[in-house]
JSON list of N, CA and C in Angstrom, two decimals:
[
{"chain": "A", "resi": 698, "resn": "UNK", "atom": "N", "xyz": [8.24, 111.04, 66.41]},
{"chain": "A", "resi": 698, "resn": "UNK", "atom": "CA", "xyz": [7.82, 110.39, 67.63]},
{"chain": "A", "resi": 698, "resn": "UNK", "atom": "C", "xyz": [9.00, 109.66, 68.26]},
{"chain": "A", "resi": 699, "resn": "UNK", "atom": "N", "xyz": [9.72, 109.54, 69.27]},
{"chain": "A", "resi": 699, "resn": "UNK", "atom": "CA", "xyz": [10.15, 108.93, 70.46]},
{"chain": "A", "resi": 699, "resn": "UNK", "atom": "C", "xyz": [9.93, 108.12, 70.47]},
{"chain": "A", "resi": 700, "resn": "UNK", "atom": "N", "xyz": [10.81, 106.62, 70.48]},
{"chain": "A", "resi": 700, "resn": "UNK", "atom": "CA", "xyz": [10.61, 105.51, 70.84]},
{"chain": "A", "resi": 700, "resn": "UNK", "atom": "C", "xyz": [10.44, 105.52, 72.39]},
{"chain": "A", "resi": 701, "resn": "UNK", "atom": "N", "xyz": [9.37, 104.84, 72.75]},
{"chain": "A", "resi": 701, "resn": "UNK", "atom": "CA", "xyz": [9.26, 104.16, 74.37]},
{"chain": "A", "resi": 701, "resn": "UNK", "atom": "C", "xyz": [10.19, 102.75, 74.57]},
{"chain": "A", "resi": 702, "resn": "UNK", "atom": "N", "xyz": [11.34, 102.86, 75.17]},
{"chain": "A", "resi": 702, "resn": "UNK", "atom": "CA", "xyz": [11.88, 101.46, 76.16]},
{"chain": "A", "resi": 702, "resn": "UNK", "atom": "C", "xyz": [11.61, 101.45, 77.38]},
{"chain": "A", "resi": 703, "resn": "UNK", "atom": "N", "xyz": [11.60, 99.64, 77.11]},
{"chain": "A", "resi": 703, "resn": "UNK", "atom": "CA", "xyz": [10.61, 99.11, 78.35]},
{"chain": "A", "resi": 703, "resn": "UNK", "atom": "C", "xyz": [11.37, 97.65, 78.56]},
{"chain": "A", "resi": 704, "resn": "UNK", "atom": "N", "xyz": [10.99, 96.78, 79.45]},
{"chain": "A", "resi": 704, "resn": "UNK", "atom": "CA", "xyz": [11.18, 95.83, 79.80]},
{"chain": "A", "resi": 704, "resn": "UNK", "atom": "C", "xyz": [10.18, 94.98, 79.07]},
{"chain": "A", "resi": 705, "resn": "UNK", "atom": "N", "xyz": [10.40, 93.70, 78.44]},
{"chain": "A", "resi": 705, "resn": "UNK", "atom": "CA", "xyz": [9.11, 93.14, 77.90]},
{"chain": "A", "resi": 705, "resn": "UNK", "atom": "C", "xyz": [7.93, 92.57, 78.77]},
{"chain": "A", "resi": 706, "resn": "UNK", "atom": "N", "xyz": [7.16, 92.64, 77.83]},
{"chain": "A", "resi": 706, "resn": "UNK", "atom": "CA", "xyz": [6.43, 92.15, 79.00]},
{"chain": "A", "resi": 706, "resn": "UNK", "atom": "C", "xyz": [5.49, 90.70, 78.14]},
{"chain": "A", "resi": 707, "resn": "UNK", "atom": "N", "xyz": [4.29, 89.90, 78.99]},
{"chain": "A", "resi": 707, "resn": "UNK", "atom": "CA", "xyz": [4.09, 88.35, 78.86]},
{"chain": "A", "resi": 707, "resn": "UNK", "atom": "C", "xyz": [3.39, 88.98, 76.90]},
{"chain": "A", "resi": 708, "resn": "UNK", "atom": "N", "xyz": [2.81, 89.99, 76.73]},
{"chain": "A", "resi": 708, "resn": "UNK", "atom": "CA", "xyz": [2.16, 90.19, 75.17]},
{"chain": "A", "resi": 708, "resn": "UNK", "atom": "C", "xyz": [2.99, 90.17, 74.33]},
{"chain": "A", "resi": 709, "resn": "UNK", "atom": "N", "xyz": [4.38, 90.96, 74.51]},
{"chain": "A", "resi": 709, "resn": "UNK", "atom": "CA", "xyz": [5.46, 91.08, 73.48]},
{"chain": "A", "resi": 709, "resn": "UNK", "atom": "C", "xyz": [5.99, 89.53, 73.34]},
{"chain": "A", "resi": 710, "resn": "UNK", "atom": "N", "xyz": [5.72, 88.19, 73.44]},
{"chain": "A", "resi": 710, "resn": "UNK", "atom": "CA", "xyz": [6.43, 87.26, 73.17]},
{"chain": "A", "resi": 710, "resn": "UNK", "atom": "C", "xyz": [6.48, 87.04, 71.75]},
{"chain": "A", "resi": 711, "resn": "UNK", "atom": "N", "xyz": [5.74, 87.27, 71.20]},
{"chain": "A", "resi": 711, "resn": "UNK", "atom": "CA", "xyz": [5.71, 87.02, 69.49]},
{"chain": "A", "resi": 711, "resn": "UNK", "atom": "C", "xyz": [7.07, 87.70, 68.64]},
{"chain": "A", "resi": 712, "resn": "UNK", "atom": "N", "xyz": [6.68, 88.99, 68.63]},
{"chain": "A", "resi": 712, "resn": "UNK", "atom": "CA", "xyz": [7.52, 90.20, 68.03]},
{"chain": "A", "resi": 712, "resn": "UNK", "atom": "C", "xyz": [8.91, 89.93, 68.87]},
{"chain": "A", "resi": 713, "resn": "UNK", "atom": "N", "xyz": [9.00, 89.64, 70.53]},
{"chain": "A", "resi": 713, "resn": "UNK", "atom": "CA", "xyz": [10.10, 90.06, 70.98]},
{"chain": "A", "resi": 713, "resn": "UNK", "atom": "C", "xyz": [11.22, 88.88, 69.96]},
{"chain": "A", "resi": 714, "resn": "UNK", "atom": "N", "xyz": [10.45, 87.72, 70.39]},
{"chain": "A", "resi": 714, "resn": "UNK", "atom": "CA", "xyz": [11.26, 86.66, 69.77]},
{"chain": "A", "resi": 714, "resn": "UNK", "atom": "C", "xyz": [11.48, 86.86, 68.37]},
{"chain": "A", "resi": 715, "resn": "UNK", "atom": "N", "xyz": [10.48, 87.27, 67.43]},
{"chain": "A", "resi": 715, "resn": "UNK", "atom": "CA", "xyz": [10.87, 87.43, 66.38]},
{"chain": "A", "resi": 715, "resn": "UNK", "atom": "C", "xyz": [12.29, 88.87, 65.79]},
{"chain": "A", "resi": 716, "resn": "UNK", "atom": "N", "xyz": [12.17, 89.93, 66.91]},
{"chain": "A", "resi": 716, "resn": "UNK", "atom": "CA", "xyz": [13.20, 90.83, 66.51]},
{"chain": "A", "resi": 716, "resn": "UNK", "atom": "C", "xyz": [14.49, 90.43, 66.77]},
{"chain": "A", "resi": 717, "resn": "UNK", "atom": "N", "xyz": [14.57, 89.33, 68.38]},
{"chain": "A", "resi": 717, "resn": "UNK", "atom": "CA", "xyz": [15.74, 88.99, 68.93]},
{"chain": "A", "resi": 717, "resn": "UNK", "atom": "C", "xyz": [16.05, 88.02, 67.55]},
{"chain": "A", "resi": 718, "resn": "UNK", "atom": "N", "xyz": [15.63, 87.57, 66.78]},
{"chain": "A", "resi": 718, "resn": "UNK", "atom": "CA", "xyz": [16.01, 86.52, 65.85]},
{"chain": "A", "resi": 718, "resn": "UNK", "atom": "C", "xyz": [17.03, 87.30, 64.93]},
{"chain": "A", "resi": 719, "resn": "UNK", "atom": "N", "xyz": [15.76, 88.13, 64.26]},
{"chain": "A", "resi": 719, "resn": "UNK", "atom": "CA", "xyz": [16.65, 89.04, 63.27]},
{"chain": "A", "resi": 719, "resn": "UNK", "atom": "C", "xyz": [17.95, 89.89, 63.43]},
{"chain": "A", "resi": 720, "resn": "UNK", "atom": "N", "xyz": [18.16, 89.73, 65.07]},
{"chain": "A", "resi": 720, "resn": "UNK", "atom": "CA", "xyz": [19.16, 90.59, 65.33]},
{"chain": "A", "resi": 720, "resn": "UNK", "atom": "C", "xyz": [20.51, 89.83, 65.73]},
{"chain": "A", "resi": 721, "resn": "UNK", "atom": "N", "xyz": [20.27, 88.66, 65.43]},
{"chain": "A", "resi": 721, "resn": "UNK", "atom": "CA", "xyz": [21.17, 87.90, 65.59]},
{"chain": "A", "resi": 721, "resn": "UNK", "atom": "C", "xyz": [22.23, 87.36, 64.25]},
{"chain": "A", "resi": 722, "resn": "UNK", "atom": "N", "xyz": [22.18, 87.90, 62.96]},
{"chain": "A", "resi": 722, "resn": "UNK", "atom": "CA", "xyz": [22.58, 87.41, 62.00]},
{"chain": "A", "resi": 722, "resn": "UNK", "atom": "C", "xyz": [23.04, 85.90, 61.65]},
{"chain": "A", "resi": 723, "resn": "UNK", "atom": "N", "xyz": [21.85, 84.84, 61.76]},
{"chain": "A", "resi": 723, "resn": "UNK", "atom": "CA", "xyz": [21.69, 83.91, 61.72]},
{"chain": "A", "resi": 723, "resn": "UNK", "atom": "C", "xyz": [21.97, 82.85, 62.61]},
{"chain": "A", "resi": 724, "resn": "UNK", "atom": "N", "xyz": [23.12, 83.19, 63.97]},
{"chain": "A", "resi": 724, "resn": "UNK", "atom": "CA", "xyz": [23.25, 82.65, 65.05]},
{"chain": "A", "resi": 724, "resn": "UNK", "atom": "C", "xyz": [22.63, 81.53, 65.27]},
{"chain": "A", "resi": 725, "resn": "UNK", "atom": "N", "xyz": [21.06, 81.88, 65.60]},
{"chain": "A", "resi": 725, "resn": "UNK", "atom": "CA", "xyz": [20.08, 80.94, 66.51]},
{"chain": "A", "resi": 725, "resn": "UNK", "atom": "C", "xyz": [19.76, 80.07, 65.41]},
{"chain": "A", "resi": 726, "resn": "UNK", "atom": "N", "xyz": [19.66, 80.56, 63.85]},
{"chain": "A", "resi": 726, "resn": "UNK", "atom": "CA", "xyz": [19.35, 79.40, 62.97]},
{"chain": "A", "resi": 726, "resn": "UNK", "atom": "C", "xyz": [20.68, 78.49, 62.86]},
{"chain": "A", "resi": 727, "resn": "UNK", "atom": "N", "xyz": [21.97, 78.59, 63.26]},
{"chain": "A", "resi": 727, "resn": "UNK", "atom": "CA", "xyz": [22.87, 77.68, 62.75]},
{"chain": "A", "resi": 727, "resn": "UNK", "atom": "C", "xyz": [22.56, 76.74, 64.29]},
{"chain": "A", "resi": 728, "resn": "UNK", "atom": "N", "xyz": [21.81, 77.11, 65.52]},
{"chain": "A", "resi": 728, "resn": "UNK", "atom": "CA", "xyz": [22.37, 76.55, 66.49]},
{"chain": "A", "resi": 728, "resn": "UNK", "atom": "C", "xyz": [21.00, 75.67, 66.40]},
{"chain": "A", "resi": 729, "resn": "UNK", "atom": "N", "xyz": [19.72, 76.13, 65.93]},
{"chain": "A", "resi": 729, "resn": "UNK", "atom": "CA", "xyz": [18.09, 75.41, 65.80]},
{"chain": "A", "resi": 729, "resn": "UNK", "atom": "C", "xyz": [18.48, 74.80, 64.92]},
{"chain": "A", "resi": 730, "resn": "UNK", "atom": "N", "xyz": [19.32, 74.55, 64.21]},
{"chain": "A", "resi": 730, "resn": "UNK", "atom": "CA", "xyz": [18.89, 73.93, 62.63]},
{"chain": "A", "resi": 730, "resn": "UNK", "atom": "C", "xyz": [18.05, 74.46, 61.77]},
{"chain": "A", "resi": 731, "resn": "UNK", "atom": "N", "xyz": [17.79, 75.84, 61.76]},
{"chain": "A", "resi": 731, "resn": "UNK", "atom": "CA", "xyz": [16.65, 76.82, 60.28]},
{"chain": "A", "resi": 731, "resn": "UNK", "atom": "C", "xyz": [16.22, 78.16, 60.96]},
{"chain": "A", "resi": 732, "resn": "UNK", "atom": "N", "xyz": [15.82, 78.91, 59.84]},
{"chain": "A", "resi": 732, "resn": "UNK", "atom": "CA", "xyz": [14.88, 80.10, 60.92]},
{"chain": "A", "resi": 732, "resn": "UNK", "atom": "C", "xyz": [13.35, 79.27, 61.69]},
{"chain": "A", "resi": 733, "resn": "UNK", "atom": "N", "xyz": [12.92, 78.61, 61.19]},
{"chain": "A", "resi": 733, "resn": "UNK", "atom": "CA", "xyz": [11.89, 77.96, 61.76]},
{"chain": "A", "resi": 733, "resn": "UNK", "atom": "C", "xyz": [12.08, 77.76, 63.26]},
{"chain": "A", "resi": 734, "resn": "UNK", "atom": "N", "xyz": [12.74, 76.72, 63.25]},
{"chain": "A", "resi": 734, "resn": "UNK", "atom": "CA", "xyz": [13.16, 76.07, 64.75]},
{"chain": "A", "resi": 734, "resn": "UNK", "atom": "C", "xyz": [13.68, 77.15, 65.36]},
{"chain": "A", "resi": 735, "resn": "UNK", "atom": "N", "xyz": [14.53, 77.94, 64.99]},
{"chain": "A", "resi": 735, "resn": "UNK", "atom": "CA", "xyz": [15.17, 79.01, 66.26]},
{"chain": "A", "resi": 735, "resn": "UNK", "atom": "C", "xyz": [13.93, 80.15, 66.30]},
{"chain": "A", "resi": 736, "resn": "UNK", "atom": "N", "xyz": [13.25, 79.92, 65.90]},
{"chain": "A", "resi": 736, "resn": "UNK", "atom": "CA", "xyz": [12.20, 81.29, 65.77]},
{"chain": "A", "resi": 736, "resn": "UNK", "atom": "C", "xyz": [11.41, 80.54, 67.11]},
{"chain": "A", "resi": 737, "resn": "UNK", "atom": "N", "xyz": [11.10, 79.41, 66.91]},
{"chain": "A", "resi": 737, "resn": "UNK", "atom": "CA", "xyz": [10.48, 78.17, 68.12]},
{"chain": "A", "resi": 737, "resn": "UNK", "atom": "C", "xyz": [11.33, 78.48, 69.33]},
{"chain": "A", "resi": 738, "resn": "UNK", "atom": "N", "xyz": [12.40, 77.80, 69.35]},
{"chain": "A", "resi": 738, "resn": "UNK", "atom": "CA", "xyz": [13.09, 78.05, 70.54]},
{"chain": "A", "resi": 738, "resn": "UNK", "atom": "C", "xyz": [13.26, 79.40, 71.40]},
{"chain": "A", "resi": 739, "resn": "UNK", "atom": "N", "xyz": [13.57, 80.75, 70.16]},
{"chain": "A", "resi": 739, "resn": "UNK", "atom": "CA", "xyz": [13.34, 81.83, 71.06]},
{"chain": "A", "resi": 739, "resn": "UNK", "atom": "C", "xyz": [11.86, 82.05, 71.61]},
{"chain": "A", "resi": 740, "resn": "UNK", "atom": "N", "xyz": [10.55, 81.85, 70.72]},
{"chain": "A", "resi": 740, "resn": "UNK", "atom": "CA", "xyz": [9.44, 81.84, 71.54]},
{"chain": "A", "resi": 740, "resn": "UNK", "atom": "C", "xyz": [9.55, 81.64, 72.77]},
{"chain": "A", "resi": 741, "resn": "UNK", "atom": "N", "xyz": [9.85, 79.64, 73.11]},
{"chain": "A", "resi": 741, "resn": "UNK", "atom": "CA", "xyz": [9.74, 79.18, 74.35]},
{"chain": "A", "resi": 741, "resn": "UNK", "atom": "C", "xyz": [10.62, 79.70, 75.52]},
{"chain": "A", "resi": 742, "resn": "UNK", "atom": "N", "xyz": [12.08, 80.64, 74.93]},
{"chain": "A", "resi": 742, "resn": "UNK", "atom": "CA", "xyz": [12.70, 81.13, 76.05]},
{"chain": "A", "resi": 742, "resn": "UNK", "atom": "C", "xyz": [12.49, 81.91, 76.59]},
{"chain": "A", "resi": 743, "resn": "UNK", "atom": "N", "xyz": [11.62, 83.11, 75.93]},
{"chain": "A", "resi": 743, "resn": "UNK", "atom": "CA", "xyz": [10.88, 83.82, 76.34]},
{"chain": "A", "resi": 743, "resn": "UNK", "atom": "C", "xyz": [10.16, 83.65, 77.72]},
{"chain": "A", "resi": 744, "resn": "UNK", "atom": "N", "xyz": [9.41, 82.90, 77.42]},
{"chain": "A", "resi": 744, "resn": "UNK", "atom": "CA", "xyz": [8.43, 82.48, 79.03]},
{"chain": "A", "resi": 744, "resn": "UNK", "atom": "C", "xyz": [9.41, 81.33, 79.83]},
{"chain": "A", "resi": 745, "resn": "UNK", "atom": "N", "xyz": [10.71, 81.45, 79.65]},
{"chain": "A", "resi": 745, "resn": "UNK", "atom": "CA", "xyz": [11.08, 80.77, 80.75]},
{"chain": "A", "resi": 745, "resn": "UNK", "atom": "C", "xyz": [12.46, 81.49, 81.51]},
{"chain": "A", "resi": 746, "resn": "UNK", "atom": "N", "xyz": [12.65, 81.98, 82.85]},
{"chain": "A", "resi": 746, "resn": "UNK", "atom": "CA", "xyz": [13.55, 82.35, 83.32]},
{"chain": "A", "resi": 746, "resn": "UNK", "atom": "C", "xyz": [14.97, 81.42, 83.58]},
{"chain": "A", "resi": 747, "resn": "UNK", "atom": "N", "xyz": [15.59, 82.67, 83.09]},
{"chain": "A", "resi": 747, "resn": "UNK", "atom": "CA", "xyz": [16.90, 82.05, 83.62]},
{"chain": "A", "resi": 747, "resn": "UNK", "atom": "C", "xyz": [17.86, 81.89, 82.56]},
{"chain": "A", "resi": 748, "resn": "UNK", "atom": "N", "xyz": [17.41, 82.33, 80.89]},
{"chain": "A", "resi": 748, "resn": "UNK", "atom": "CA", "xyz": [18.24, 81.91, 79.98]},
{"chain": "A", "resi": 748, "resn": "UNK", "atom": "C", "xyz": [18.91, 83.22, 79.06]},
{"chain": "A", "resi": 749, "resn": "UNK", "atom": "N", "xyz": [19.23, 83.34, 77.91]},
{"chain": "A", "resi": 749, "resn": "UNK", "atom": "CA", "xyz": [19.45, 84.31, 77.18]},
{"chain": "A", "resi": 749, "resn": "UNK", "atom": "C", "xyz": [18.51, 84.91, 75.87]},
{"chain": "A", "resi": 750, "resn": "UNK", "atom": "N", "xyz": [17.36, 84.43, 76.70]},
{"chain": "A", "resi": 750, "resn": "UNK", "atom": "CA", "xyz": [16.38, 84.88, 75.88]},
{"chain": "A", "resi": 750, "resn": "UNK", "atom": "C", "xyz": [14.96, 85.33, 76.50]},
{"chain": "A", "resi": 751, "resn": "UNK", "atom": "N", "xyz": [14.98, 85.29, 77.97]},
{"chain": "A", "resi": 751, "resn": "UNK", "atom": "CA", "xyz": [13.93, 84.61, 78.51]},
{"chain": "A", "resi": 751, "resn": "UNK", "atom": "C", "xyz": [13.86, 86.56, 78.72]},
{"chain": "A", "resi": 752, "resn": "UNK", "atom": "N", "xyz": [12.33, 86.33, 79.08]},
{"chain": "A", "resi": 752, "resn": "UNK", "atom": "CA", "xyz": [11.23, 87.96, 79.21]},
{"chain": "A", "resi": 752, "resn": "UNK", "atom": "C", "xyz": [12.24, 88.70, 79.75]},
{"chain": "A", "resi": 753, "resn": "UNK", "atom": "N", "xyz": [12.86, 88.25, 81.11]},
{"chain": "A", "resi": 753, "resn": "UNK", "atom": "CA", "xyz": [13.07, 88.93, 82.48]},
{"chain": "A", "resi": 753, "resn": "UNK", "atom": "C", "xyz": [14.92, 90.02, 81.98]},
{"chain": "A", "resi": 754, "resn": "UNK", "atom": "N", "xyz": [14.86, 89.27, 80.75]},
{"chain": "A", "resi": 754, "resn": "UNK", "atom": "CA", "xyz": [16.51, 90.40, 80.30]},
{"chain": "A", "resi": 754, "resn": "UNK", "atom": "C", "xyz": [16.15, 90.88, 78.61]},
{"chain": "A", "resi": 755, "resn": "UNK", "atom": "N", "xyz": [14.94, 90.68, 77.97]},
{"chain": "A", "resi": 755, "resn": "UNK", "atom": "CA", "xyz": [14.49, 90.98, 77.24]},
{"chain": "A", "resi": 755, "resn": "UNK", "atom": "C", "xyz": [14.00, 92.77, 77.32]},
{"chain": "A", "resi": 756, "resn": "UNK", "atom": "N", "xyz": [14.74, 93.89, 76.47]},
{"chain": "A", "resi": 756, "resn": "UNK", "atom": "CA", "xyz": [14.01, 95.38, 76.72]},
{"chain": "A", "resi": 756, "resn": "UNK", "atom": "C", "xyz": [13.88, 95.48, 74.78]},
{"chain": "A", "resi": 757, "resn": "UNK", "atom": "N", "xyz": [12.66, 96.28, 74.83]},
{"chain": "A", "resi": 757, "resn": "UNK", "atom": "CA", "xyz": [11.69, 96.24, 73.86]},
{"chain": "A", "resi": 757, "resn": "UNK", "atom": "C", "xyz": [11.49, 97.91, 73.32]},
{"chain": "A", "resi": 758, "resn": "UNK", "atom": "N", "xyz": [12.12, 98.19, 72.80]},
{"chain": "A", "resi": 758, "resn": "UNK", "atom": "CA", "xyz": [11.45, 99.69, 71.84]},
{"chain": "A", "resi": 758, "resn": "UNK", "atom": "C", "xyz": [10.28, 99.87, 71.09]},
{"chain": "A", "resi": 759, "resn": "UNK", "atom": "N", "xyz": [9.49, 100.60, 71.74]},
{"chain": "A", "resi": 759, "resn": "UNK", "atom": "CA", "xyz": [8.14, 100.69, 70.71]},
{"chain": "A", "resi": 759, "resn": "UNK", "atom": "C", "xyz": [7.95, 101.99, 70.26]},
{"chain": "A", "resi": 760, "resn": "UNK", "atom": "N", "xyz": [7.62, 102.05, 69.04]},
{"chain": "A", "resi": 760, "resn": "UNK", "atom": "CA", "xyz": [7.04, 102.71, 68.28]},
{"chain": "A", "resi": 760, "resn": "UNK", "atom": "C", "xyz": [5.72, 103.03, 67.43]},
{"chain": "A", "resi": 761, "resn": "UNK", "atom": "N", "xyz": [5.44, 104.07, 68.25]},
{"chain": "A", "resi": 761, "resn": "UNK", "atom": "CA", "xyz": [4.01, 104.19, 67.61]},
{"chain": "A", "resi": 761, "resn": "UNK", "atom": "C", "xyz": [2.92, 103.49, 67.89]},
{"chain": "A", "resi": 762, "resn": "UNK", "atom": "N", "xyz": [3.36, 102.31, 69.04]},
{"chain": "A", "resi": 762, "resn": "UNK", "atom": "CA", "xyz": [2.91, 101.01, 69.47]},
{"chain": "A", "resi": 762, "resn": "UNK", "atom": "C", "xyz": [2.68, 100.02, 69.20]},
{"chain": "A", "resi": 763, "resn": "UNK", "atom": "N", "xyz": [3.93, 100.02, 68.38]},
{"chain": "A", "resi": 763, "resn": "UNK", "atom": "CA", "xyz": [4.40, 98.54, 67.67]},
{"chain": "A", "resi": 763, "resn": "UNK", "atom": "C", "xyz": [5.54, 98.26, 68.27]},
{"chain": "A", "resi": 764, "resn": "UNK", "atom": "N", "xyz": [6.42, 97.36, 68.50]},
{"chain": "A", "resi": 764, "resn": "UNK", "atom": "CA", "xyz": [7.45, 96.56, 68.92]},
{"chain": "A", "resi": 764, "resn": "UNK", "atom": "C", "xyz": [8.25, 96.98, 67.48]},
{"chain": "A", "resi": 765, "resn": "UNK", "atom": "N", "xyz": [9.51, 97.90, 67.62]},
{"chain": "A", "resi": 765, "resn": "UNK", "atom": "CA", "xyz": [10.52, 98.25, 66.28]},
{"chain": "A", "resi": 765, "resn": "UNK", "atom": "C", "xyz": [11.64, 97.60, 66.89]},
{"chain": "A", "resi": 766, "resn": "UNK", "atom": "N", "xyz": [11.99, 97.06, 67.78]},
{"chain": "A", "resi": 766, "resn": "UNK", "atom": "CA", "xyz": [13.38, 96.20, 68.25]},
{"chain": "A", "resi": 766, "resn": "UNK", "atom": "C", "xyz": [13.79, 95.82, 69.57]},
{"chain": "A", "resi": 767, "resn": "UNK", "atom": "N", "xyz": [14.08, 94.68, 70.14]},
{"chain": "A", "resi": 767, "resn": "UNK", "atom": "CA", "xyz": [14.42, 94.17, 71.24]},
{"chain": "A", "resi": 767, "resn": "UNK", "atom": "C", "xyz": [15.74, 93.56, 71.30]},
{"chain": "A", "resi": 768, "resn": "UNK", "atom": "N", "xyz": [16.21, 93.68, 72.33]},
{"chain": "A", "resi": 768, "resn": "UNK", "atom": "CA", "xyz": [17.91, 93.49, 72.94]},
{"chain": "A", "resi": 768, "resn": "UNK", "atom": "C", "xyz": [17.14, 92.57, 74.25]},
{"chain": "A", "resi": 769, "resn": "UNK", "atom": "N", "xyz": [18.62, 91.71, 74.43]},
{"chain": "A", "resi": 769, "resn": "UNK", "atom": "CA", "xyz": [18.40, 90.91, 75.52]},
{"chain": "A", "resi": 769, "resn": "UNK", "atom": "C", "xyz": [19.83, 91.54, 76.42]},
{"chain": "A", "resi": 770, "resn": "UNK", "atom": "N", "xyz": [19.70, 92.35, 77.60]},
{"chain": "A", "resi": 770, "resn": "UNK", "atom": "CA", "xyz": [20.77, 92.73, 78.19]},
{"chain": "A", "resi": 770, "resn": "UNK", "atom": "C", "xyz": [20.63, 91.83, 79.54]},
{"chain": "A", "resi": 771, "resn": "UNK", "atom": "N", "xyz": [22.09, 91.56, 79.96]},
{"chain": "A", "resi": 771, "resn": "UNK", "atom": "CA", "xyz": [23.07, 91.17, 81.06]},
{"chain": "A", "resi": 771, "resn": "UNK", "atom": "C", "xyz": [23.65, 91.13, 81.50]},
{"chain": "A", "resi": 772, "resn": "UNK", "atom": "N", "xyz": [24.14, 91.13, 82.39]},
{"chain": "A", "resi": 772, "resn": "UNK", "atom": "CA", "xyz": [25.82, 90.71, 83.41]},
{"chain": "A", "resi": 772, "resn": "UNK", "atom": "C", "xyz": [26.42, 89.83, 82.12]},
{"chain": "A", "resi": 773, "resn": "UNK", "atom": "N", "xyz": [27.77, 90.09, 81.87]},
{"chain": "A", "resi": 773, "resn": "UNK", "atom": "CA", "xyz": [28.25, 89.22, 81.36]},
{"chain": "A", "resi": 773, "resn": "UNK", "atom": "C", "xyz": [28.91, 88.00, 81.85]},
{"chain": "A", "resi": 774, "resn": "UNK", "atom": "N", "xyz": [28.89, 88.16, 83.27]},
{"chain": "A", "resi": 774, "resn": "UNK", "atom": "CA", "xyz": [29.08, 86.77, 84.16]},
{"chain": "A", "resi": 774, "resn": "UNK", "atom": "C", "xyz": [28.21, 85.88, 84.24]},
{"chain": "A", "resi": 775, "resn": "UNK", "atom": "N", "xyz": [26.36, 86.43, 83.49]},
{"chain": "A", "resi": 775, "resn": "UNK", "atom": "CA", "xyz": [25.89, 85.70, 83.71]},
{"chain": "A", "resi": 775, "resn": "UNK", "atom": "C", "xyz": [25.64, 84.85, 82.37]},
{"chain": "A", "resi": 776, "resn": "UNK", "atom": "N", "xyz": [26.52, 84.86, 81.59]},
{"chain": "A", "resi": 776, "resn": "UNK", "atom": "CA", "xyz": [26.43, 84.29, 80.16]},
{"chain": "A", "resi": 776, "resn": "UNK", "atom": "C", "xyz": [26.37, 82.62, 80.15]},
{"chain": "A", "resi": 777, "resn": "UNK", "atom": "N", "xyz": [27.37, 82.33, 81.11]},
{"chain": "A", "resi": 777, "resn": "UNK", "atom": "CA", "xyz": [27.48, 80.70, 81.04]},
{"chain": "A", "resi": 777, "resn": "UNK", "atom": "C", "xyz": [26.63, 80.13, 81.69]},
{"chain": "A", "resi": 778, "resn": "UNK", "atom": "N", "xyz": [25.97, 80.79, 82.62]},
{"chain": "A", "resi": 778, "resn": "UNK", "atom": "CA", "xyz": [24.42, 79.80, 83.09]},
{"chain": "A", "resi": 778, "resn": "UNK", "atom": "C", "xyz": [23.42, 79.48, 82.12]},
{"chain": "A", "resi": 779, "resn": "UNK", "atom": "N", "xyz": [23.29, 80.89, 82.23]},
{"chain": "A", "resi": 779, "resn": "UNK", "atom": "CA", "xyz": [22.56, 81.78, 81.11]},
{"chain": "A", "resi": 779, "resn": "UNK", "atom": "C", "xyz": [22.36, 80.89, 79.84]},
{"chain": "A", "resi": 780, "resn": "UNK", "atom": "N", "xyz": [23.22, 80.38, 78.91]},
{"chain": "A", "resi": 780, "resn": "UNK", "atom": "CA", "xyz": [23.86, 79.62, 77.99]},
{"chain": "A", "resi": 780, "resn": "UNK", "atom": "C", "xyz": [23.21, 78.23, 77.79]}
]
């Protein structure tokens, strides 16, 4: 079966945040203080525009119709707002 990519959308906030975590090799936990807290923080960036986590640059591979991995793509100019 073919993975489907997509743009995320407001249902994938759980999984998205949780794959963007794992794909970060501990990054967001050295910057949250634990996997806990950065697992939190990516949640909330999710539903908010404008950051490096948020829905609107979030794309989502599904499989089978499950969520198997999400990337957050951008302009790389837009990193330091972004940030």
């Amino acid at each position: 079966m073919e993975p489907q990519i997509r743009r995320a959308r407001p249902q994938d906030a759980e999984a998205a945040a949780r794959l963007v975590h794992e794909s970060a090799g501990g990054v967001y936990d050295r910057f949250a203080g634990g996997p806990e807290r950065a697992k939190a923080v990516l949640r909330k960036a999710f539903d908010r525009v404008g950051n490096n986590a948020s829905a609107e640059v979030i794309w989502v591979a599904e499989l089978d119709g499950e969520l198997a991995a999400a990337m957050a793509a951008f302009p790389v100019e837009q990193t330091p707002r972004r940030a």
